[in-house]
XYZ file of C-alpha atoms in Angstrom:
138
model
C 132.905 31.581 141.011
C 131.645 29.837 144.369
C 130.946 33.341 146.091
C 127.772 33.592 148.180
C 125.134 35.014 145.921
C 123.716 37.549 148.538
C 127.291 39.055 149.022
C 127.695 39.191 145.217
C 124.429 41.222 144.979
C 125.744 43.401 148.022
C 129.030 44.123 146.272
C 127.069 45.239 143.105
C 124.663 47.329 145.217
C 127.172 48.959 147.507
C 130.246 49.138 145.379
C 129.205 48.962 141.865
C 131.018 45.784 141.174
C 130.042 44.389 137.755
C 132.255 41.601 136.713
C 135.391 40.148 138.350
C 138.993 40.445 136.831
C 140.720 37.364 135.662
C 143.123 37.857 138.716
C 140.012 38.120 140.884
C 138.534 34.937 139.550
C 141.829 33.026 139.818
C 142.234 34.267 143.449
C 138.737 33.372 144.415
C 139.075 29.931 142.650
C 141.986 29.180 144.907
C 140.605 30.624 148.184
C 137.213 29.018 148.244
C 139.069 25.622 148.696
C 139.298 24.976 152.489
C 142.698 25.014 154.008
C 144.481 27.066 151.436
C 147.398 29.171 152.046
C 148.241 31.958 149.455
C 150.565 34.871 148.869
C 149.796 37.354 146.115
C 151.573 40.212 144.531
C 149.622 42.502 142.208
C 149.556 46.331 142.087
C 147.538 48.603 144.214
C 143.839 49.010 143.017
C 143.715 45.526 141.116
C 140.807 44.278 143.614
C 142.899 41.876 145.490
C 141.517 42.914 148.840
C 137.900 42.848 147.595
C 138.282 39.179 146.227
C 139.952 38.071 149.339
C 137.194 39.573 151.649
C 134.383 38.085 149.541
C 136.075 34.640 149.633
C 136.502 34.712 153.367
C 132.952 35.704 153.834
C 131.722 33.223 151.473
C 133.666 30.360 153.205
C 132.345 31.393 156.754
C 128.682 31.813 155.387
C 128.820 28.283 153.735
C 130.140 26.754 156.976
C 127.182 28.643 158.935
C 124.674 27.284 156.425
C 126.021 23.607 156.817
C 125.622 24.033 160.532
C 122.010 25.252 160.469
C 120.711 23.467 157.276
C 122.523 20.067 157.405
C 123.392 19.528 161.065
C 120.275 21.073 162.591
C 122.011 23.706 164.587
C 119.933 26.639 165.758
C 121.263 29.977 164.575
C 122.648 30.870 168.004
C 124.347 27.376 168.260
C 125.951 27.951 164.952
C 127.317 31.206 165.904
C 128.718 29.762 169.088
C 130.175 26.670 167.336
C 132.060 28.436 164.708
C 135.483 29.428 165.841
C 138.278 31.375 163.990
C 137.705 31.073 160.380
C 140.413 33.115 158.901
C 143.520 35.031 159.892
C 144.199 37.842 157.358
C 147.442 39.552 157.988
C 147.721 43.123 156.313
C 150.756 45.579 156.113
C 149.099 48.499 157.752
C 146.431 49.782 159.994
C 144.405 51.534 157.331
C 143.982 48.505 155.290
C 142.961 46.636 158.356
C 140.239 49.093 158.940
C 139.152 49.261 155.204
C 138.795 45.387 155.287
C 136.604 45.496 158.492
C 134.466 48.240 157.108
C 134.027 46.223 153.820
C 133.084 43.024 155.481
C 130.690 44.614 157.832
C 128.939 46.501 155.288
C 128.650 43.543 152.884
C 127.332 41.253 155.718
C 124.834 43.883 156.992
C 123.523 44.443 153.440
C 123.465 40.794 152.337
C 122.019 39.455 155.587
C 120.309 42.538 157.402
C 118.517 39.955 160.041
C 121.793 38.107 161.098
C 124.356 39.248 163.595
C 127.317 38.191 161.360
C 129.099 41.579 161.412
C 129.464 41.608 165.279
C 131.801 38.442 164.804
C 134.379 40.351 162.673
C 137.373 41.346 164.745
C 140.470 43.309 163.888
C 143.657 43.347 165.915
C 146.024 46.176 165.187
C 149.490 46.577 166.561
C 151.842 49.575 166.352
C 151.227 53.327 166.308
C 148.499 54.984 164.313
C 149.580 57.771 161.743
C 148.587 60.636 163.941
C 150.596 59.420 166.974
C 153.707 58.819 164.955
C 153.209 62.147 163.064
C 153.087 64.119 166.515
C 155.993 62.179 167.887
C 158.177 63.041 164.774
C 156.945 66.800 164.937
C 158.125 67.173 168.641
């Protein structure tokens, strides 16, 4: 499918992923092309987020590998050179946290000696569930 082989192994080991669904295969196929934009509508629990996270990470890893192997950058130069790779907008805080957790876990498991996970960032706006609940109960 074009996903990083170490990430695929990490998905199997950490999350029991066995085989991608047809929707996931089509999603990955579209996303691994550079500069693609996409809107996806599928039911909750169909694996959209997992496919998107794996695709985004695979693209970033491919770019990192290109910088180090083909262009001769050191690991630290490659990290400093790579800028914003992807902006992923999600509808709620919980999904943003889930995506960050999955990406960090997959990267740490697939590449334990590389500091990839520290380059993940999450920006969240609005109130958290607890703050909103406290305000409503007052």
